[in-house]
CSV table of C-alpha atoms and ligand atoms in Angstrom, one decimal:
chain,number,residue,atom,x,y,z
A,1,MET,CA,-0.3,0.4,0.2
A,2,SER,CA,1.0,3.7,-1.0
A,3,TYR,CA,0.8,6.9,1.4
A,4,GLN,CA,0.2,10.2,-0.3
A,5,ASN,CA,1.5,11.9,2.7
A,6,PRO,CA,5.5,11.8,2.9
A,7,LYS,CA,5.3,11.9,6.5
A,8,ILE,CA,3.1,8.6,6.6
A,9,ALA,CA,4.9,6.7,3.7
A,10,GLU,CA,7.9,7.5,5.9
A,11,THR,CA,6.8,5.8,9.1
A,12,ALA,CA,4.9,3.5,6.6
A,13,ASP,CA,8.4,2.2,5.9
A,14,LEU,CA,9.6,2.5,8.6
A,15,LEU,CA,7.5,0.7,11.0
A,16,LYS,CA,7.4,-2.3,8.4
A,17,GLY,CA,11.7,-2.8,8.7
A,18,ARG,CA,11.2,-3.4,12.7
A,19,PHE,CA,8.2,-5.5,12.5
A,20,ALA,CA,10.5,-8.4,10.9
A,21,GLU,CA,12.8,-7.8,14.0
A,22,LEU,CA,9.9,-8.0,16.7
A,23,THR,CA,9.3,-11.1,18.7
A,24,GLN,CA,6.0,-9.3,20.3
A,25,LYS,CA,4.5,-8.6,16.9
A,26,THR,CA,1.8,-6.8,18.2
A,27,ASP,CA,4.2,-4.9,19.8
A,28,ILE,CA,3.8,-2.8,15.9
A,29,LEU,CA,0.5,-1.5,16.9
A,30,LYS,CA,1.7,0.5,20.1
A,31,ALA,CA,4.8,2.3,18.2
A,32,VAL,CA,5.8,6.3,19.7
A,33,GLU,CA,5.8,6.9,15.4
A,34,LEU,CA,2.2,5.9,15.6
A,35,ARG,CA,1.2,7.6,18.2
A,36,ALA,CA,3.1,10.7,17.0
A,37,LEU,CA,0.9,10.6,13.4
A,38,TYR,CA,-2.2,11.0,15.6
A,39,ALA,CA,-1.0,13.5,17.8
A,40,GLU,CA,-0.3,15.7,15.1
A,41,ILE,CA,-4.0,16.0,13.5
A,42,PRO,CA,-5.0,18.6,15.8
A,43,GLN,CA,-2.3,21.0,15.3
A,44,LEU,CA,-3.6,20.5,11.4
A,45,PRO,CA,-5.1,22.5,9.1
A,46,ALA,CA,-8.9,21.7,9.1
A,47,GLU,CA,-8.9,20.9,5.7
A,48,GLU,CA,-6.3,18.6,5.6
A,49,ARG,CA,-7.2,16.5,9.2
A,50,ALA,CA,-9.6,14.3,7.2
A,51,SER,CA,-7.3,12.7,5.0
A,52,PHE,CA,-4.4,12.9,6.9
A,53,GLY,CA,-6.2,10.7,9.7
A,54,GLN,CA,-7.7,7.9,6.7
A,55,GLU,CA,-4.4,7.9,6.1
A,56,ILE,CA,-2.9,6.8,9.4
A,57,ASN,CA,-5.7,5.0,10.0
A,58,ALA,CA,-5.0,2.7,6.4
A,59,LEU,CA,-1.7,2.5,8.0
A,60,ARG,CA,-3.0,0.8,11.2
A,61,ALA,CA,-5.0,-1.3,9.7
A,62,GLU,CA,-2.3,-2.5,7.5
A,63,LEU,CA,0.3,-2.9,10.3
A,64,GLN,CA,-3.1,-5.4,12.4
A,65,GLN,CA,-3.2,-6.8,9.0
A,66,MET,CA,0.7,-8.0,8.9
A,67,VAL,CA,-0.2,-8.6,13.2
A,68,ASP,CA,-2.6,-11.0,12.3
A,69,GLU,CA,-0.8,-12.5,9.4
A,70,ALA,CA,1.9,-13.5,11.4
A,71,GLY,CA,0.1,-15.7,13.4
A,72,ASP,CA,0.7,-13.1,16.6
A,73,VAL,CA,-2.8,-13.1,17.6
A,74,GLU,CA,-2.7,-15.0,20.9
A,75,GLU,CA,-0.2,-13.0,22.5
A,76,ALA,CA,-2.1,-10.2,21.3
A,77,LEU,CA,-4.8,-11.4,23.6
A,78,SER,CA,-2.6,-12.4,26.5
A,79,PRO,CA,-4.8,-11.8,30.0
A,80,ILE,CA,-4.1,-8.5,31.8
A,81,ASP,CA,-3.0,-9.8,35.6
A,82,VAL,CA,-5.3,-7.0,36.9
A,83,THR,CA,-4.0,-8.0,40.7
A,84,ALA,CA,-0.5,-6.5,39.7
A,85,PRO,CA,0.1,-3.0,40.7
A,86,PHE,CA,1.4,-1.0,37.4
A,87,ASP,CA,5.1,0.0,36.4
A,88,VAL,CA,5.7,3.0,38.8
A,89,ASN,CA,7.0,4.6,35.6
A,90,THR,CA,4.2,4.8,34.3
A,91,PRO,CA,2.9,7.8,32.2
A,92,ALA,CA,-0.2,9.2,34.5
A,93,ALA,CA,-2.2,9.1,31.6
A,94,GLU,CA,-2.1,5.3,30.8
A,95,ARG,CA,-2.0,4.1,34.2
A,96,PRO,CA,-5.8,2.9,35.5
A,97,HIS,CA,-8.4,5.4,36.4
A,98,LEU,CA,-11.8,5.6,37.8
A,99,LEU,CA,-14.2,6.2,34.9
A,100,PRO,CA,-15.6,10.0,35.9
A,101,SER,CA,-18.3,10.0,38.1
A,102,GLU,CA,-21.1,11.5,35.3
A,103,THR,CA,-21.1,8.5,32.9
A,104,GLY,CA,-22.9,6.2,35.4
A,105,SER,CA,-26.9,6.5,35.5
A,106,LYS,CA,-29.0,5.1,38.2
A,107,HIS,CA,-30.5,1.4,38.2
A,108,PRO,CA,-33.8,1.5,37.1
A,109,LEU,CA,-34.6,-0.7,39.8
A,110,MET,CA,-33.4,2.7,42.2
A,111,THR,CA,-35.2,5.0,40.1
A,112,GLU,CA,-38.3,3.4,40.4
A,113,LEU,CA,-38.0,2.4,43.9
A,114,GLU,CA,-38.2,6.1,44.7
A,115,THR,CA,-41.3,6.4,42.7
A,116,VAL,CA,-43.2,4.0,44.5
A,117,LEU,CA,-41.9,5.8,48.2
A,118,ASP,CA,-43.2,8.5,46.5
A,119,ILE,CA,-46.5,7.5,47.0
A,120,PHE,CA,-46.4,5.5,50.8
A,121,TYR,CA,-45.0,8.8,51.7
A,122,ARG,CA,-47.7,10.5,50.2
A,123,MET,CA,-49.9,8.2,52.1
A,124,GLY,CA,-48.4,8.6,55.4
A,125,PHE,CA,-45.7,5.6,55.6
A,126,ASN,CA,-42.5,6.2,56.5
A,127,ALA,CA,-39.6,3.7,55.1
A,128,ILE,CA,-37.0,1.8,56.2
A,129,GLU,CA,-34.4,-0.5,54.6
A,130,SER,CA,-34.4,-4.2,55.1
A,131,ARG,CA,-30.9,-6.0,56.0
A,132,GLU,CA,-29.2,-8.2,53.6
A,133,ILE,CA,-28.3,-11.4,56.4
A,134,ASP,CA,-30.2,-12.0,59.0
A,135,ASP,CA,-30.4,-14.8,61.5
A,136,ASP,CA,-33.3,-17.6,62.3
A,137,PHE,CA,-35.4,-15.7,64.6
A,138,HIS,CA,-36.5,-13.2,62.2
A,139,MET,CA,-36.6,-15.0,59.4
A,140,PHE,CA,-39.0,-17.5,60.9
A,141,GLY,CA,-39.0,-17.2,64.8
A,142,ALA,CA,-40.3,-14.5,64.5
A,143,LEU,CA,-43.3,-14.3,62.2
A,144,ASN,CA,-44.8,-18.1,63.4
A,145,PHE,CA,-43.3,-20.7,61.8
A,146,PRO,CA,-42.4,-22.9,64.6
A,147,GLU,CA,-39.2,-25.2,64.8
A,148,GLY,CA,-39.7,-27.6,62.3
A,149,HIS,CA,-42.7,-26.2,60.4
A,150,PRO,CA,-42.6,-27.7,57.1
A,151,ALA,CA,-43.4,-24.3,55.6
A,152,ARG,CA,-40.3,-23.4,56.5
A,153,ASP,CA,-39.2,-25.4,53.7
A,154,ASP,CA,-41.0,-22.8,51.2
A,155,TYR,CA,-38.2,-20.2,51.7
A,156,ASP,CA,-35.2,-21.9,50.3
A,157,THR,CA,-32.4,-19.4,50.2
A,158,PHE,CA,-29.1,-19.6,51.0
A,159,MET,CA,-27.5,-20.0,54.3
A,160,THR,CA,-23.9,-18.7,55.5
A,161,THR,CA,-21.8,-22.0,57.7
A,162,GLN,CA,-21.3,-19.6,60.4
A,163,THR,CA,-24.0,-20.0,62.8
A,164,ASP,CA,-25.3,-17.7,65.8
A,165,ALA,CA,-25.1,-18.3,69.6
A,166,ASN,CA,-28.2,-20.9,68.9
A,167,GLY,CA,-26.7,-22.8,67.1
A,168,HIS,CA,-28.3,-21.7,63.7
A,169,GLN,CA,-27.2,-20.3,60.6
A,170,PHE,CA,-27.1,-16.8,59.0
A,171,ILE,CA,-29.7,-16.5,56.6
A,172,ALA,CA,-29.6,-13.9,53.4
A,173,PRO,CA,-33.4,-12.9,53.4
A,174,ALA,CA,-36.1,-14.8,51.6
A,175,HIS,CA,-38.4,-12.5,51.9
A,176,THR,CA,-38.1,-8.7,53.7
A,177,SER,CA,-41.0,-10.2,56.3
A,178,THR,CA,-37.3,-10.5,58.0
A,179,MET,CA,-38.3,-6.7,59.1
A,180,GLN,CA,-41.6,-6.8,60.7
A,181,ASN,CA,-40.4,-8.0,64.4
A,182,ARG,CA,-38.2,-4.7,64.4
A,183,VAL,CA,-40.5,-2.2,63.1
A,184,LEU,CA,-43.5,-2.9,64.8
A,185,LYS,CA,-40.8,-2.9,68.2
A,186,LYS,CA,-39.4,-0.3,66.8
A,187,TYR,CA,-42.7,2.0,66.3
A,188,ILE,CA,-44.6,0.9,68.7
A,189,GLY,CA,-44.6,4.0,70.7
A,190,ASN,CA,-46.8,5.7,67.8
A,191,LEU,CA,-49.5,3.0,69.4
A,192,GLU,CA,-49.6,4.9,72.3
A,193,LYS,CA,-49.7,8.1,71.2
A,194,GLY,CA,-53.1,6.6,69.1
A,195,GLU,CA,-51.3,6.7,65.7
A,196,PRO,CA,-50.5,3.9,63.7
A,197,ILE,CA,-48.0,1.9,62.6
A,198,ALA,CA,-47.0,2.8,59.0
A,199,CYS,CA,-43.8,1.1,57.5
A,200,LEU,CA,-42.3,-0.1,53.8
A,201,ILE,CA,-39.7,-2.0,54.2
A,202,PRO,CA,-37.8,-2.5,50.9
A,203,GLY,CA,-34.9,-4.5,50.4
A,204,ARG,CA,-33.6,-7.3,48.5
A,205,VAL,CA,-33.8,-10.6,49.3
A,206,PHE,CA,-32.6,-13.8,48.0
A,207,ARG,CA,-34.1,-17.8,46.7
A,208,ASN,CA,-32.1,-20.9,45.4
A,209,GLU,CA,-34.2,-20.8,41.9
A,210,ASP,CA,-34.2,-22.2,39.1
A,211,LEU,CA,-32.9,-19.3,37.1
A,212,ASP,CA,-35.6,-18.1,33.9
A,213,ALA,CA,-37.0,-15.0,32.4
A,214,ARG,CA,-39.0,-14.8,35.5
A,215,HIS,CA,-37.2,-16.2,38.5
A,216,GLU,CA,-34.2,-14.8,40.3
A,217,HIS,CA,-31.9,-15.8,42.8
A,218,THR,CA,-31.6,-12.3,44.0
A,219,PHE,CA,-34.7,-9.5,43.3
A,220,TYR,CA,-35.9,-6.9,45.6
A,221,GLN,CA,-39.4,-6.4,48.3
A,222,LEU,CA,-41.3,-3.9,48.9
A,223,GLU,CA,-42.9,-5.0,52.6
A,224,GLY,CA,-45.9,-3.3,53.8
A,225,VAL,CA,-47.1,-3.0,57.4
A,226,TYR,CA,-49.7,-1.5,58.9
A,227,VAL,CA,-51.2,-1.7,63.0
A,228,GLY,CA,-53.4,0.7,64.7
A,229,LYS,CA,-57.4,0.2,66.3
A,230,GLY,CA,-59.9,-1.3,64.3
A,231,VAL,CA,-57.7,-2.4,61.4
A,232,HIS,CA,-59.3,-4.4,58.6
A,233,ALA,CA,-59.1,-5.8,55.3
A,234,GLY,CA,-60.9,-3.6,53.3
A,235,MET,CA,-58.3,-1.2,54.8
A,236,LEU,CA,-55.0,-3.6,53.4
A,237,ILE,CA,-56.9,-3.9,49.7
A,238,ALA,CA,-58.1,-0.3,49.6
A,239,THR,CA,-54.4,0.5,50.5
A,240,LEU,CA,-52.9,-1.9,47.5
A,241,LYS,CA,-55.3,-0.8,45.3
A,242,THR,CA,-54.6,2.8,45.8
A,243,PHE,CA,-51.0,2.4,45.4
A,244,LEU,CA,-50.8,0.4,42.0
A,245,GLN,CA,-53.4,2.7,40.3
A,246,GLU,CA,-50.8,5.5,41.2
A,247,TYR,CA,-47.8,3.8,40.2
A,248,TYR,CA,-49.3,2.5,36.8
A,249,GLY,CA,-51.7,6.0,36.5
A,250,LYS,CA,-54.8,4.1,35.6
A,251,GLU,CA,-57.8,3.1,37.6
A,252,LEU,CA,-57.3,-1.0,38.4
A,253,GLU,CA,-59.6,-4.1,39.8
A,254,VAL,CA,-58.0,-6.0,42.2
A,255,LYS,CA,-59.6,-9.6,43.8
A,256,THR,CA,-58.5,-11.5,46.9
A,257,GLN,CA,-58.2,-15.2,47.1
A,258,PRO,CA,-57.6,-17.0,50.3
A,259,PHE,CA,-53.8,-18.6,50.4
A,260,TYR,CA,-51.7,-19.4,53.4
A,261,PHE,CA,-48.7,-17.9,55.3
A,262,PRO,CA,-47.8,-19.1,58.5
A,263,PHE,CA,-47.6,-15.0,59.4
A,264,THR,CA,-50.8,-13.5,58.4
A,265,GLU,CA,-54.8,-14.8,59.2
A,266,PRO,CA,-56.4,-15.4,57.1
A,267,SER,CA,-53.7,-14.7,53.9
A,268,PHE,CA,-54.4,-13.4,50.6
A,269,GLU,CA,-53.4,-13.9,46.8
A,270,PHE,CA,-53.9,-10.8,45.3
A,271,ALA,CA,-54.6,-9.5,42.0
A,272,LEU,CA,-55.0,-6.5,39.5
A,273,SER,CA,-56.9,-6.5,36.4
A,274,CYS,CA,-54.3,-6.2,33.9
A,275,PRO,CA,-52.8,-2.5,33.6
A,276,PHE,CA,-52.0,-3.3,30.0
A,277,CYS,CA,-55.4,-5.2,28.2
A,278,ASP,CA,-58.1,-3.7,30.4
A,279,LYS,CA,-58.8,-7.4,30.9
A,280,LYS,CA,-59.3,-8.2,27.2
A,281,GLY,CA,-55.8,-10.8,27.1
A,282,CYS,CA,-52.4,-9.7,26.2
A,283,ASN,CA,-48.9,-11.6,26.8
A,284,VAL,CA,-48.0,-9.6,30.2
A,285,CYS,CA,-51.1,-11.1,31.7
A,286,SER,CA,-51.1,-14.7,29.9
A,287,TYR,CA,-54.5,-13.8,28.4
A,288,SER,CA,-56.4,-13.7,31.8
A,289,GLY,CA,-57.0,-10.4,32.2
A,290,TRP,CA,-55.9,-10.4,35.7
A,291,ILE,CA,-52.0,-10.8,36.9
A,292,GLU,CA,-51.6,-12.2,40.4
A,293,LEU,CA,-49.1,-9.9,42.3
A,294,LEU,CA,-48.3,-10.1,46.2
A,295,GLY,CA,-48.9,-11.9,49.0
A,296,CYS,CA,-50.7,-10.2,51.7
A,297,GLY,CA,-53.0,-11.0,54.9
A,298,MET,CA,-54.0,-9.6,58.3
A,299,ILE,CA,-50.7,-10.0,60.4
A,300,HIS,CA,-51.4,-13.2,63.3
A,301,PRO,CA,-51.9,-12.5,66.5
A,302,ASN,CA,-48.5,-14.4,67.1
A,303,VAL,CA,-46.3,-11.8,65.5
A,304,LEU,CA,-48.4,-8.6,66.9
A,305,ARG,CA,-47.4,-11.1,70.5
A,306,GLN,CA,-43.6,-11.6,69.3
A,307,ALA,CA,-43.1,-7.7,69.6
A,308,GLY,CA,-45.3,-6.5,72.3
A,309,ILE,CA,-48.2,-5.8,70.9
A,310,ASN,CA,-51.7,-6.8,72.3
A,311,PRO,CA,-53.7,-8.2,69.7
A,312,GLU,CA,-56.6,-8.0,71.3
A,313,GLU,CA,-56.0,-4.0,71.2
A,314,TYR,CA,-54.5,-3.5,67.7
A,315,THR,CA,-54.6,-5.3,64.0
A,316,GLY,CA,-53.1,-5.2,61.4
A,317,PHE,CA,-52.0,-6.0,57.5
A,318,ALA,CA,-48.5,-6.7,55.9
A,319,TRP,CA,-48.0,-7.4,52.2
A,320,GLY,CA,-44.8,-8.6,50.0
A,321,CYS,CA,-44.6,-7.3,46.6
A,322,GLY,CA,-41.4,-8.2,44.0
A,323,LEU,CA,-40.5,-4.3,42.9
A,324,ASP,CA,-38.8,-6.4,39.7
A,325,ARG,CA,-41.9,-7.5,38.8
A,326,LEU,CA,-44.1,-4.2,39.3
A,327,VAL,CA,-41.0,-2.5,36.7
A,328,LEU,CA,-41.0,-5.6,34.4
A,329,MET,CA,-44.4,-5.3,33.5
A,330,LYS,CA,-44.5,-1.3,33.7
A,331,TYR,CA,-42.0,-1.0,31.1
A,332,GLY,CA,-42.4,-4.2,28.8
A,333,ILE,CA,-39.5,-6.2,29.6
A,334,GLU,CA,-39.3,-9.9,29.0
A,335,ASP,CA,-37.0,-10.8,31.5
A,336,ILE,CA,-35.8,-10.0,35.0
A,337,ARG,CA,-32.3,-11.3,34.7
A,338,HIS,CA,-31.7,-7.8,32.8
A,339,PHE,CA,-31.6,-6.6,36.5
A,340,GLU,CA,-28.7,-8.3,37.4
A,341,SER,CA,-27.2,-8.5,34.5
A,342,ALA,CA,-25.1,-5.6,34.3
A,343,LYS,CA,-25.9,-5.5,30.6
A,344,LEU,CA,-25.3,-1.3,29.6
A,345,ASP,CA,-26.8,-1.7,26.8
A,346,PHE,CA,-30.0,-2.4,28.5
A,347,LEU,CA,-29.0,-0.3,31.6
A,348,ARG,CA,-28.4,3.1,29.1
A,349,GLN,CA,-32.3,2.2,28.0
A,350,PHE,CA,-32.8,4.0,31.4
A,351,ALA,CA,-30.2,6.5,32.2
B,1,ZN,ZN1,-53.2,-7.6,30.1
């Protein structure tokens, strides 16, 4: 290949001559002479820049082809030991550096969580984050799962080999209900003042799942706890309906059917009319017109007692709702695994 620009032609001859002597053929692509040519571009008169730049790129492509043909490809891709400290003589510009913070953006789940929190703040709730490691008492004991209760097996999550003072392994929580006992104890003073306990608990939860487009080992839940005098199931349904209508920005129908959780009595499975097809049937609702969204119920008297609240005097409701699921539906995202995938092309759509 011949080059019009005399300077580029000269560099080309020089580098091709050097190439034969190199043991590490890829070094030719890092030649200072080649970098010097690139550095010249900004100094050139505007009308010369394009053709000069194209010729350098052509030269670089020619050198790359020579490297490829020399069968040096494997060495070119030799792994970098990221744990090794860099050479202290490395020029500052070539040292590892952090990306500037303005190239990052909020994760879509966190943006949506802010929207959710805002709705509940307006409904008089406060918020507390859950924990990512917890103990047997908060996962089971405080929630009316006696030792050896078969319902414990429904929560297949991850446990540490380390144990607490009672010999129980620590648990990566399978639900945010682990926080119910703490929240009830923390705000018990509200009840004495004649105010309700109204708390939303967002948090990361973990399940030992077979992964597919709808199941992920790590996801977010929104736990809701509301306790006061004369609280009944109608208030539970109205609270969830109001929240979902605000979140999806439209009127919805809801329905419940009986379910079983040890920590609520009665327990319900809560479904909403599909916000995307108005019950006509679409792929989001699997053509049923309804979406079974969450589990909820009236807090079991034993759970209130565990927190020192008299169930003869106060009643309350609780629910656990998957945040990921709400967001998947809102944006028509086809696979829950995108959220934890760190795929930039997915995340950039929400930046
Ligand atoms: Zn639908």
